[in-house]
XYZ file of C-alpha atoms in Angstrom:
692
model
C 59.397 63.701 95.745
C 59.805 65.866 92.439
C 57.906 63.557 90.704
C 54.553 64.041 93.088
C 54.935 67.238 93.461
C 54.508 67.876 89.176
C 51.594 64.747 89.711
C 50.031 67.335 91.486
C 50.255 70.820 89.689
C 49.378 68.614 86.727
C 46.534 67.263 87.848
C 45.682 70.687 89.175
C 45.881 72.348 85.821
C 43.806 70.359 83.740
C 41.405 70.768 86.461
C 41.759 74.819 85.494
C 41.784 74.531 81.492
C 38.655 76.890 80.787
C 36.457 76.131 78.162
C 37.787 77.657 75.340
C 40.702 75.064 76.177
C 39.131 72.234 75.951
C 36.773 72.926 72.134
C 40.097 73.048 70.719
C 41.605 69.943 72.123
C 39.117 68.806 69.499
C 40.295 70.765 66.341
C 41.602 69.161 63.119
C 45.252 69.366 63.144
C 47.363 70.175 60.341
C 49.967 69.697 59.943
C 52.834 70.348 57.081
C 56.487 70.075 57.319
C 56.981 70.225 53.579
C 58.192 73.971 53.665
C 62.396 74.540 53.227
C 63.700 78.119 52.750
C 66.120 78.146 48.854
C 66.419 81.156 48.213
C 69.622 81.741 49.382
C 72.337 79.541 50.486
C 70.868 77.698 53.566
C 68.349 75.313 52.953
C 66.513 74.871 56.126
C 62.997 72.695 56.589
C 59.986 74.892 58.743
C 56.719 73.851 59.917
C 54.001 75.080 61.096
C 54.622 73.199 64.395
C 56.979 74.927 65.941
C 60.230 72.455 64.809
C 62.592 73.584 61.968
C 64.519 71.072 60.632
C 62.795 67.226 60.063
C 65.607 65.344 62.086
C 66.493 63.567 58.004
C 63.691 61.857 57.350
C 63.087 63.653 54.606
C 66.663 63.168 54.009
C 67.948 63.058 50.759
C 65.621 64.678 49.252
C 64.624 68.102 51.624
C 66.715 69.643 53.303
C 67.369 69.969 56.894
C 69.304 72.504 56.790
C 71.699 72.775 54.178
C 74.546 74.905 54.432
C 75.987 75.645 51.359
C 73.218 75.068 50.144
C 73.372 72.288 47.197
C 76.918 70.844 48.998
C 75.240 68.241 51.063
C 76.588 69.519 54.200
C 73.453 69.658 55.987
C 74.003 71.118 59.913
C 70.216 70.952 62.243
C 69.117 67.358 62.670
C 65.606 69.639 64.514
C 65.200 72.248 66.679
C 61.704 73.902 68.212
C 60.645 76.872 69.834
C 60.265 76.600 73.890
C 58.166 78.559 75.914
C 58.235 78.154 79.771
C 56.228 80.216 82.417
C 54.183 79.674 85.752
C 50.380 80.146 86.095
C 49.851 81.860 88.293
C 46.075 84.491 88.725
C 45.758 88.092 88.482
C 46.898 89.188 91.207
C 50.486 86.094 90.940
C 48.841 84.424 93.493
C 47.643 80.290 92.610
C 50.702 80.175 90.931
C 51.272 76.793 89.042
C 54.375 75.118 87.417
C 56.428 75.518 85.946
C 55.216 74.200 82.602
C 57.528 73.661 78.928
C 55.626 73.996 76.464
C 58.681 72.395 73.614
C 58.364 72.275 69.886
C 60.911 69.516 69.774
C 63.736 67.551 72.248
C 66.009 64.888 72.729
C 65.288 62.079 70.283
C 66.222 59.276 67.968
C 63.677 59.418 64.650
C 60.585 62.768 64.433
C 59.339 60.883 61.768
C 56.529 60.110 64.487
C 56.438 62.305 66.851
C 55.742 61.865 70.042
C 56.662 62.801 73.606
C 57.727 66.724 73.915
C 56.789 67.643 69.887
C 54.046 69.828 72.445
C 52.896 72.513 69.099
C 50.264 71.345 66.852
C 48.216 73.782 63.500
C 44.608 74.210 64.468
C 41.396 74.975 62.579
C 44.337 73.319 58.917
C 46.208 76.300 58.151
C 49.020 75.371 56.187
C 52.906 77.085 55.773
C 52.073 80.474 53.251
C 54.911 81.761 51.780
C 55.444 85.184 50.510
C 58.162 86.985 48.515
C 59.761 90.612 48.088
C 60.368 90.243 44.575
C 58.330 91.499 41.917
C 58.999 88.605 39.759
C 58.600 85.819 41.944
C 54.876 83.464 41.914
C 54.708 84.403 45.302
C 55.479 88.081 45.212
C 53.109 89.596 48.104
C 53.600 94.011 49.174
C 53.726 92.346 52.970
C 56.276 90.630 52.709
C 59.361 91.352 54.093
C 62.163 89.441 52.849
C 63.064 87.827 49.582
C 60.647 84.533 50.705
C 59.169 84.491 54.051
C 57.541 81.803 55.721
C 54.263 82.866 57.628
C 51.779 80.107 60.356
C 50.671 79.774 63.389
C 50.428 77.118 65.811
C 48.838 76.531 70.125
C 50.032 74.407 72.709
C 46.707 74.102 73.739
C 45.828 70.301 72.018
C 46.892 67.380 73.683
C 46.585 65.398 70.624
C 48.830 65.388 67.724
C 47.116 65.336 63.860
C 46.634 61.509 63.662
C 45.655 61.172 66.567
C 48.467 59.753 69.327
C 48.099 61.153 72.877
C 51.413 64.229 73.700
C 52.479 62.191 76.644
C 53.371 64.605 79.746
C 52.189 67.831 77.792
C 51.714 70.133 80.651
C 49.731 73.931 77.697
C 49.939 77.241 78.863
C 47.250 78.502 76.783
C 49.876 79.817 74.571
C 49.092 80.390 70.049
C 51.705 81.462 68.040
C 52.116 83.173 65.148
C 55.187 82.426 63.229
C 57.130 84.399 60.163
C 60.935 83.267 58.759
C 62.514 86.247 56.553
C 65.335 84.936 54.745
C 67.100 86.557 51.150
C 69.512 86.502 47.979
C 71.980 89.262 48.646
C 75.402 88.217 49.277
C 75.651 89.612 52.070
C 72.212 88.243 53.438
C 72.204 84.662 52.371
C 73.100 82.228 54.968
C 71.008 82.936 57.764
C 67.129 83.007 58.232
C 64.945 84.718 61.121
C 62.940 83.176 63.270
C 60.705 86.165 64.498
C 57.877 84.644 66.817
C 54.384 86.412 68.552
C 53.375 84.695 71.441
C 49.566 85.494 72.431
C 48.458 84.712 76.085
C 45.083 82.341 74.953
C 44.011 81.025 79.176
C 42.762 83.122 81.918
C 45.714 82.659 83.639
C 49.296 84.553 84.360
C 51.921 84.214 83.134
C 54.525 84.350 85.668
C 58.794 84.655 84.760
C 58.011 83.590 80.717
C 61.734 82.295 79.107
C 60.720 81.560 75.505
C 63.967 80.038 73.768
C 64.845 77.747 70.449
C 66.716 74.150 71.358
C 69.103 72.830 68.246
C 70.174 69.388 67.963
C 72.934 70.889 65.777
C 74.618 68.009 63.806
C 77.194 69.732 60.756
C 78.160 66.970 58.858
C 78.719 65.785 54.931
C 76.227 63.242 53.724
C 78.133 63.060 50.300
C 80.531 62.196 52.297
C 79.153 60.097 55.503
C 75.250 58.910 54.922
C 73.488 60.993 58.379
C 71.877 56.693 58.176
C 75.027 55.180 59.983
C 73.396 56.129 63.358
C 75.002 57.617 66.238
C 78.442 57.971 64.887
C 76.755 60.353 62.991
C 76.131 63.311 65.167
C 78.484 62.646 67.988
C 81.548 64.486 66.490
C 80.543 67.840 67.316
C 81.395 70.726 69.500
C 80.173 73.950 70.899
C 80.736 76.910 71.882
C 78.642 80.427 72.658
C 80.048 84.592 72.399
C 77.754 86.095 75.116
C 78.492 89.591 72.573
C 76.591 87.908 69.801
C 74.216 85.849 72.245
C 75.075 82.981 69.310
C 75.292 79.455 70.248
C 77.324 78.202 67.751
C 78.275 73.578 66.856
C 81.032 72.673 64.550
C 82.664 69.765 63.121
C 84.966 68.977 65.250
C 86.066 65.072 64.587
C 83.806 64.032 61.248
C 83.888 65.256 58.435
C 86.834 67.424 58.853
C 88.210 69.022 55.953
C 84.360 68.668 53.980
C 82.600 70.571 56.858
C 84.612 73.521 57.179
C 82.233 75.817 58.623
C 79.679 77.313 61.884
C 75.958 76.483 62.654
C 74.915 79.178 65.336
C 71.391 80.069 66.913
C 70.630 83.541 67.903
C 68.798 85.482 70.016
C 68.178 89.248 67.773
C 65.906 91.117 70.508
C 62.285 91.372 72.087
C 59.966 93.449 72.095
C 59.897 93.097 76.087
C 62.509 94.064 78.076
C 64.968 90.976 78.483
C 65.501 89.921 82.105
C 68.730 88.492 80.543
C 69.857 85.326 78.019
C 70.582 81.964 79.188
C 72.851 79.493 77.307
C 73.426 75.686 77.972
C 73.659 72.333 75.976
C 73.336 68.881 77.659
C 74.525 65.838 76.183
C 71.944 63.623 74.176
C 70.177 61.514 75.988
C 72.251 61.481 79.291
C 70.468 62.051 82.257
C 73.231 60.697 85.172
C 76.094 63.802 84.402
C 75.382 67.334 86.633
C 76.490 69.600 84.468
C 75.202 68.103 80.740
C 72.235 65.928 81.434
C 69.080 66.023 79.597
C 66.511 67.447 81.262
C 63.961 64.495 81.105
C 60.270 66.581 82.799
C 58.984 70.487 82.974
C 61.189 71.232 85.646
C 64.645 70.779 84.600
C 63.908 72.108 81.266
C 62.144 74.604 82.871
C 65.896 75.042 85.089
C 67.840 74.753 81.395
C 65.882 77.730 80.020
C 66.942 79.887 83.718
C 70.718 79.326 82.630
C 72.020 76.782 84.943
C 73.519 73.260 84.731
C 74.191 71.188 87.346
C 74.712 73.235 90.915
C 73.763 75.664 89.539
C 75.534 77.045 87.453
C 75.585 79.516 85.169
C 78.103 78.546 81.293
C 80.923 81.255 81.208
C 79.728 83.527 84.842
C 81.486 80.872 87.595
C 83.244 79.266 85.216
C 82.583 76.114 87.431
C 82.004 75.326 83.135
C 84.627 76.105 80.995
C 84.130 76.578 77.448
C 86.963 74.463 76.903
C 84.200 71.083 78.037
C 82.289 71.714 74.671
C 84.972 71.759 72.494
C 85.853 68.005 72.056
C 83.168 65.907 69.883
C 79.638 64.934 71.581
C 76.391 64.693 70.629
C 75.023 67.236 72.194
C 71.895 70.083 71.674
C 72.541 73.554 73.267
C 70.259 75.641 74.054
C 69.397 79.372 73.808
C 66.319 81.409 75.822
C 65.045 84.798 76.733
C 64.268 85.382 80.535
C 61.251 88.094 79.989
C 61.279 91.023 83.190
C 57.437 91.110 83.072
C 54.650 88.398 83.305
C 52.192 87.947 79.704
C 48.820 89.297 81.434
C 45.047 87.665 79.654
C 45.476 88.056 75.957
C 48.231 89.854 75.724
C 51.591 88.723 73.609
C 55.598 89.116 73.141
C 57.122 89.132 70.170
C 60.756 87.306 70.305
C 63.379 86.996 67.394
C 66.165 84.230 66.717
C 68.229 83.224 64.444
C 69.663 80.575 62.191
C 73.474 81.436 60.674
C 75.317 79.711 59.933
C 79.503 80.405 58.535
C 82.640 79.179 56.805
C 85.715 79.491 58.411
C 88.797 81.741 58.042
C 92.384 80.944 58.351
C 94.423 78.053 58.241
C 94.289 76.523 61.012
C 93.622 72.984 61.432
C 90.005 72.096 60.502
C 89.291 70.443 63.289
C 90.330 73.787 65.630
C 87.296 76.567 66.679
C 89.797 79.530 66.990
C 89.359 82.890 67.139
C 89.901 83.422 63.339
C 88.152 81.212 62.392
C 85.019 82.136 63.715
C 86.282 86.273 62.119
C 83.254 85.721 58.775
C 80.743 82.920 60.630
C 80.487 86.190 63.303
C 80.679 88.925 60.700
C 77.766 86.978 59.142
C 75.910 87.122 62.733
C 76.982 90.565 63.207
C 74.834 90.969 59.401
C 71.554 89.097 60.794
C 71.730 91.376 63.792
C 71.526 94.388 61.590
C 69.285 93.293 59.315
C 66.555 92.990 62.755
C 67.714 96.124 64.111
C 66.470 97.984 61.177
C 65.977 101.348 60.836
C 68.291 100.820 64.822
C 71.630 101.355 63.446
C 72.510 101.094 66.801
C 70.959 98.999 67.705
C 69.823 101.129 71.187
C 65.839 100.367 71.170
C 64.959 104.392 70.367
C 64.946 105.847 67.179
C 67.440 108.586 67.076
C 68.769 111.983 64.587
C 67.936 110.107 61.165
C 67.369 106.689 61.733
C 63.495 107.704 61.243
C 63.998 106.802 57.038
C 59.720 106.460 56.718
C 59.567 108.284 58.941
C 55.994 106.808 60.814
C 58.000 107.821 64.377
C 58.436 103.910 64.961
C 61.352 101.049 64.398
C 60.553 99.652 61.424
C 62.915 96.745 61.070
C 64.349 94.567 58.392
C 65.585 96.651 55.873
C 69.271 95.862 54.807
C 70.477 97.643 52.266
C 69.842 96.607 48.858
C 71.747 96.304 45.594
C 70.455 96.767 41.931
C 67.883 94.269 41.593
C 69.075 90.722 40.463
C 68.775 90.036 36.612
C 66.518 87.028 34.745
C 68.402 84.914 32.970
C 68.245 82.869 29.803
C 72.053 80.048 30.010
C 70.952 78.396 26.092
C 73.216 75.388 25.952
C 75.340 75.273 23.040
C 77.688 72.682 21.420
C 81.242 73.437 22.712
C 79.157 77.309 23.913
C 77.346 78.856 26.179
C 74.639 81.576 25.286
C 73.717 83.385 28.336
C 70.834 86.472 27.501
C 69.326 88.740 29.626
C 67.074 91.506 30.905
C 67.074 95.476 31.887
C 65.723 94.928 34.865
C 68.039 95.805 37.651
C 68.944 99.536 34.896
C 65.544 101.177 37.028
C 66.175 99.560 40.562
C 65.766 101.857 43.362
C 68.124 101.806 46.503
C 65.658 101.706 49.642
C 68.071 103.566 51.727
C 69.127 106.311 48.984
C 65.737 106.930 47.216
C 67.741 107.126 43.753
C 68.873 104.375 40.951
C 72.382 103.995 41.518
C 73.158 100.724 38.948
C 76.346 100.780 37.283
C 76.659 97.402 36.058
C 77.304 93.863 35.277
C 78.956 91.103 36.285
C 78.841 87.212 34.220
C 79.840 84.239 36.572
C 80.207 80.722 35.447
C 81.741 77.685 38.194
C 84.658 75.465 36.004
C 84.644 72.603 35.231
C 84.684 69.520 38.062
C 83.262 71.918 39.941
C 79.847 68.859 41.010
C 83.670 66.796 42.130
C 86.350 69.641 44.160
C 83.716 72.188 45.004
C 80.575 71.736 45.814
C 81.000 72.687 49.667
C 80.125 76.126 48.271
C 79.001 77.219 45.231
C 79.458 81.604 44.956
C 82.661 80.275 45.938
C 83.297 78.026 42.912
C 81.626 80.763 40.526
C 84.198 82.391 38.714
C 84.423 85.951 37.196
C 84.586 85.856 33.155
C 83.114 89.154 32.360
C 82.041 93.087 33.732
C 79.913 95.020 31.833
C 79.236 98.871 33.487
C 78.246 102.241 32.306
C 80.656 104.681 30.361
C 81.063 108.288 31.278
C 81.506 108.444 35.269
C 84.807 107.993 37.225
C 83.196 104.428 38.851
C 84.745 100.778 37.079
C 85.961 100.686 33.908
C 83.210 102.368 31.594
C 83.523 99.623 28.928
C 79.474 100.669 27.670
C 77.117 97.872 27.139
C 77.394 97.524 23.421
C 79.104 94.991 22.633
C 76.992 92.923 24.835
C 73.874 94.942 24.094
C 71.001 93.323 21.746
C 70.406 95.907 18.220
C 66.470 94.605 20.004
C 64.640 92.550 22.460
C 63.754 88.693 21.876
C 61.893 86.754 23.244
C 61.593 83.028 23.535
C 58.804 80.065 23.199
C 56.277 80.398 26.382
C 58.805 83.356 27.706
C 57.217 86.652 27.724
C 60.751 88.325 29.006
C 62.416 90.976 26.395
C 66.097 89.742 26.483
C 68.292 92.500 25.479
C 72.010 91.365 26.154
C 73.705 88.100 24.990
C 77.605 86.948 25.882
C 78.826 83.992 24.126
C 81.229 82.548 26.550
C 82.860 79.821 23.577
C 85.718 76.478 24.307
C 83.480 74.905 26.739
C 83.830 71.503 27.453
C 79.879 69.157 26.063
C 79.408 66.887 28.872
C 80.152 69.188 31.745
C 78.088 70.227 33.814
C 78.792 74.605 34.515
C 76.821 76.739 36.661
C 76.603 80.849 34.687
C 74.913 83.968 36.850
C 74.725 87.498 36.179
C 74.390 89.782 39.376
C 74.003 94.160 39.341
C 76.173 96.143 40.709
C 74.858 99.887 41.729
C 77.371 102.699 41.945
C 77.612 102.791 45.801
C 75.607 105.185 48.139
C 79.400 107.253 49.775
C 77.291 110.017 51.703
C 76.182 106.373 53.556
C 79.446 104.672 53.993
C 78.611 101.579 51.493
C 80.653 100.208 49.002
C 78.761 99.435 45.653
C 76.757 95.939 46.800
C 75.820 93.849 44.129
C 72.880 91.293 43.604
C 73.424 87.655 44.708
C 74.840 84.839 42.594
C 72.430 82.410 43.159
C 70.258 84.265 42.699
C 69.180 83.581 39.188
C 71.779 81.294 38.564
C 71.317 78.245 35.366
C 72.924 74.808 35.272
C 73.591 73.371 32.184
C 75.294 70.679 30.245
C 77.060 72.480 26.572
C 76.516 69.669 24.037
C 75.225 69.029 20.655
C 71.938 69.998 18.931
C 69.065 67.438 18.366
C 69.515 66.465 14.410
C 67.556 64.674 11.645
C 70.865 65.021 9.085
C 70.982 62.080 7.475
C 75.287 63.104 6.651
C 75.037 63.628 9.818
C 76.995 60.436 12.768
C 75.318 59.728 16.305
C 78.476 59.136 18.205
C 79.281 58.506 22.528
C 82.285 60.160 24.175
C 84.032 59.074 25.975
C 84.692 56.335 23.601
C 86.531 54.189 24.881
C 85.644 54.189 28.208
C 87.023 54.516 30.631
C 87.051 53.448 34.537
C 87.069 55.322 37.223
C 86.846 58.782 34.564
C 87.580 61.817 36.114
C 84.352 62.858 35.596
C 83.060 60.327 37.397
C 82.181 59.764 41.006
C 82.890 56.892 43.995
C 80.943 54.146 42.694
C 79.109 51.994 39.991
C 76.428 53.809 39.339
C 78.167 57.576 39.681
C 79.309 56.616 35.920
C 77.974 57.798 32.901
C 78.388 58.476 28.883
C 77.010 60.558 26.452
C 75.071 60.207 23.254
C 75.967 62.861 20.944
C 73.946 64.659 17.755
C 70.613 62.565 18.218
C 67.527 63.175 16.937
C 64.214 64.540 18.785
C 62.477 61.948 19.091
C 64.761 58.695 19.206
C 64.933 55.080 20.683
C 68.159 54.784 21.541
C 69.153 50.217 22.361
C 72.807 48.733 23.274
C 73.560 44.899 22.143
C 77.298 43.091 23.180
C 79.044 41.827 20.233
C 77.133 38.492 20.239
C 73.204 40.413 19.986
C 71.899 39.918 22.959
C 69.988 43.701 24.303
C 71.934 45.421 27.540
C 69.692 48.973 28.165
C 67.280 50.364 25.746
C 66.715 54.516 25.879
C 64.354 56.284 25.466
C 64.667 59.325 24.246
C 62.882 63.161 23.784
C 62.979 66.761 24.854
C 62.061 65.582 28.657
C 64.233 62.541 28.372
C 68.114 62.953 27.797
C 69.513 61.226 31.053
C 69.330 63.161 33.571
C 67.529 61.193 36.452
C 70.656 59.414 37.204
C 72.042 59.205 40.466
C 75.196 61.260 39.013
C 72.989 63.932 38.543
C 70.929 63.384 42.137
C 74.350 63.415 43.860
C 75.946 66.493 41.720
C 73.546 67.967 40.470
C 70.613 68.658 43.294
C 68.077 70.065 42.183
C 67.148 68.032 39.139
C 67.114 71.437 37.263
C 70.322 71.445 34.478
C 69.360 72.124 31.295
C 71.353 69.962 28.306
C 71.581 70.944 24.817
C 68.655 68.087 23.445
C 71.116 66.411 20.622
C 72.159 64.476 24.037
C 71.064 61.864 26.948
C 72.940 59.980 29.399
C 73.194 56.138 30.237
C 75.290 55.145 33.372
C 76.737 52.001 31.922
C 73.939 50.237 34.748
C 71.345 47.729 32.322
C 68.314 46.718 31.874
C 68.514 44.357 34.313
C 69.832 46.580 37.024
C 73.356 45.439 36.617
C 76.929 47.710 35.863
C 78.168 46.555 32.994
C 81.276 44.958 31.926
C 84.741 45.097 30.111
C 84.410 45.012 26.149
C 83.265 46.375 22.711
C 79.322 47.382 22.294
C 77.116 47.633 19.437
C 74.044 50.509 19.757
C 71.772 51.414 16.821
C 69.559 53.992 17.261
C 65.710 54.229 15.405
C 64.426 57.887 14.499
C 60.830 57.527 15.241
C 59.309 60.624 14.031
C 60.325 59.580 9.698
C 61.804 55.601 11.443
C 65.626 55.764 10.409
C 68.114 54.006 11.633
C 71.856 54.849 12.881
C 74.259 52.482 13.970
C 77.410 52.844 16.201
C 80.220 51.028 19.377
C 81.790 52.275 22.245
C 84.361 50.824 23.538
C 84.269 50.081 28.071
C 87.659 49.510 29.623
C 87.617 49.454 33.645
C-alpha cells in the first residue's frame, strides 16, 4: 500500500513541476569534491553537491574526515544534508509527500554516485575559498573564519553530472547556499561549522519542513587498519547522543582501540526560524528488518526518521524504549540529527540552519573502548566552543541582544565572534647540521583583540617535537609539541618579563624569493640529523580581565614547519661523503613496520650529483639523482609519517629506502657507492654495511 501511495505522489508531483524547474533539469553540472579543510586540526572533505567526506574513494591522498590532522585517524565515511517536507498550495491544500532530498545515503561506495545522492551543482559553480587571515592567498574581507568554503547546489536536477538518472528522486524545488567555517585557534581548531541557507524556489509551500545531517561515521586509525579491508573496518563503532548539547557522536568501541582515543560528533547549533524540536536517530547499515534500527528505503521512511521515529514511533531517550546502552556496543551504524521548522516555507522564502562537525580526544584513564562521562568531558567542552562560536554576540544563547551584547552596534546578532589571540608570526625554519634555526617576523605585535579593541600582545613561545614523534605520537601533533623557549615583554607584571634582546636581530633579514622581514632568530643545537622535527612559534596576549579572558595563544598548527636536520650541500674535495646509519641494522628505530618503510641517508653531497650503489661484485643496485628538488622525500616512509610531503631537508643529504631499481629489498651485505658531482665531474667513493 505504501509503495502504491508513493508512486501516486511521484506521478502527481512530476505533473506539477514548474516550467523553471523543468528547465533546470538540463543545466550542466560541475560537481567538486577536491576541497578539504586544513587550517585547523580537522581535515574534512567538503563538496558542492550536499555531501561531506568522500567514502575513502580519494584515500589516502586526500582525507575524508581526519582528526587530529596528520594522525591517520579517519572519522567519517561520508555524510550529507537531508531536507524533507510536504508540498502544498498556499492554502495548505493538495498536499503531496512527504518528499526527502538526500545528499547521501547508506552506500558501500560513493565513488560512483547513484540513487540517494540527490543534490547537484548548477551552472558550473565551483567551491570557492576565502580567509580572514591577511597573509592568506584567499584573504577576503567578507570571510567569516580562517578558512571558509562557499558553494551552491540544488535539488531540481533529475540527473547527475555524468548524465546518470537519479533514481526515485522527488525534487522539493530548493536551492542551497552553503558555507563552512574553520579556525586555527587552539580553542577552536576541533570543529567545522556547516552553515546552510535553504531557499524555496518552487511555486509550492513546504510544510513540516525538516533539515538534518545524516552521517556514516567510522572512527578508525588508517595507519593501523586500512579501510580497504572491507566490512570489518566499519562495524566497530559505538554511538551516543547528548540532548543538552544537541550532539550525536561515535567512538571506536572495538577496532583500533588505544590508537583512536577520540570522538566525532554532529551538532545542531541553531536556526533563524523557530524550531519545533531537534531529533536524533541512528540505524544499522543496510538493515531493513530490525523494527527500531532499520535503514529507511524510501521518502516516507526517511521522513519518519527525520521526525525522530524509531520502530513503533519510539523516540530515542524519551519513553526509554530505546535505551542509550543499546547503541554503545560496536556495530556499523549511521546517524541522523534533524531540526523541525515550526513554520511553513513559502515560495521565495529561505531558512538558515547551522550544524557543526565536532571532534575531541577522550579524557582520563578509563578503558579506551568505554564511553564514560569523564571521557566525554573534553569533547563536550569542544562542542561548547562550537556553540559559543555560533552564538557570537548572543553570549547566553537566548536569541536576543541583551544589554552590552551588541559589540558592533548594528542592532543585530553578529555570529561567529571568537576571542582572538595575536596573529601568529610568519616563520622560516632552516635545517642545519645537527641544529635548526628558527626565524620569525613581528606582525603579531600589532594585533588588536576583537573583544577589547586593544593591542595586547605579550610574547612568543617556540615549540618543537621530539625525535621519533611521528612514529609514536602522531595521533595529535598538538600534544607532541614541546615548549622549548618563551620570551615576553619586560616592564609589566605578566609572565617572566624576559624581554626580546636575546632573540631580536640588529636589523631584519630577508631570504631569496621571500620579501618578509624576519626580526627574530632562535637556534636550537644538538638536533639529530635524519630525524623529522616540527617547529612552531606562537604569539600570546596579556589576557582581558575585564571580559574574564585568560591569556590567549595563537595555534601552533598555524605556522608549523617540518624539517630534517642534516649536512649542507658542499663541493669541497676534502669532505668525505658517507652514509648513516652505518652499519644499518634492520628494523632501525626510525623504520616503519615493512621493507618499504626503511631508510638510510647519504650525507655531505654536492648540490647536484648522481649516486650509484653497487654490490661487491660490481652489479648496479640503484641509481639515484640528487638535486635541490629531489632528496628522497618521496619515499613511502615520508608518505606514511609526514603525510603532506612538505618536510624540508638540508640540501646535502638524500634518503634511500634500500629498494633496488628492480623494486626488490636489498639483502644483508657490504655495498659500495660512488657519487659524481654533476657540476665538476668529480667522483667520490664509499661503502656501507647492511645487517638484517
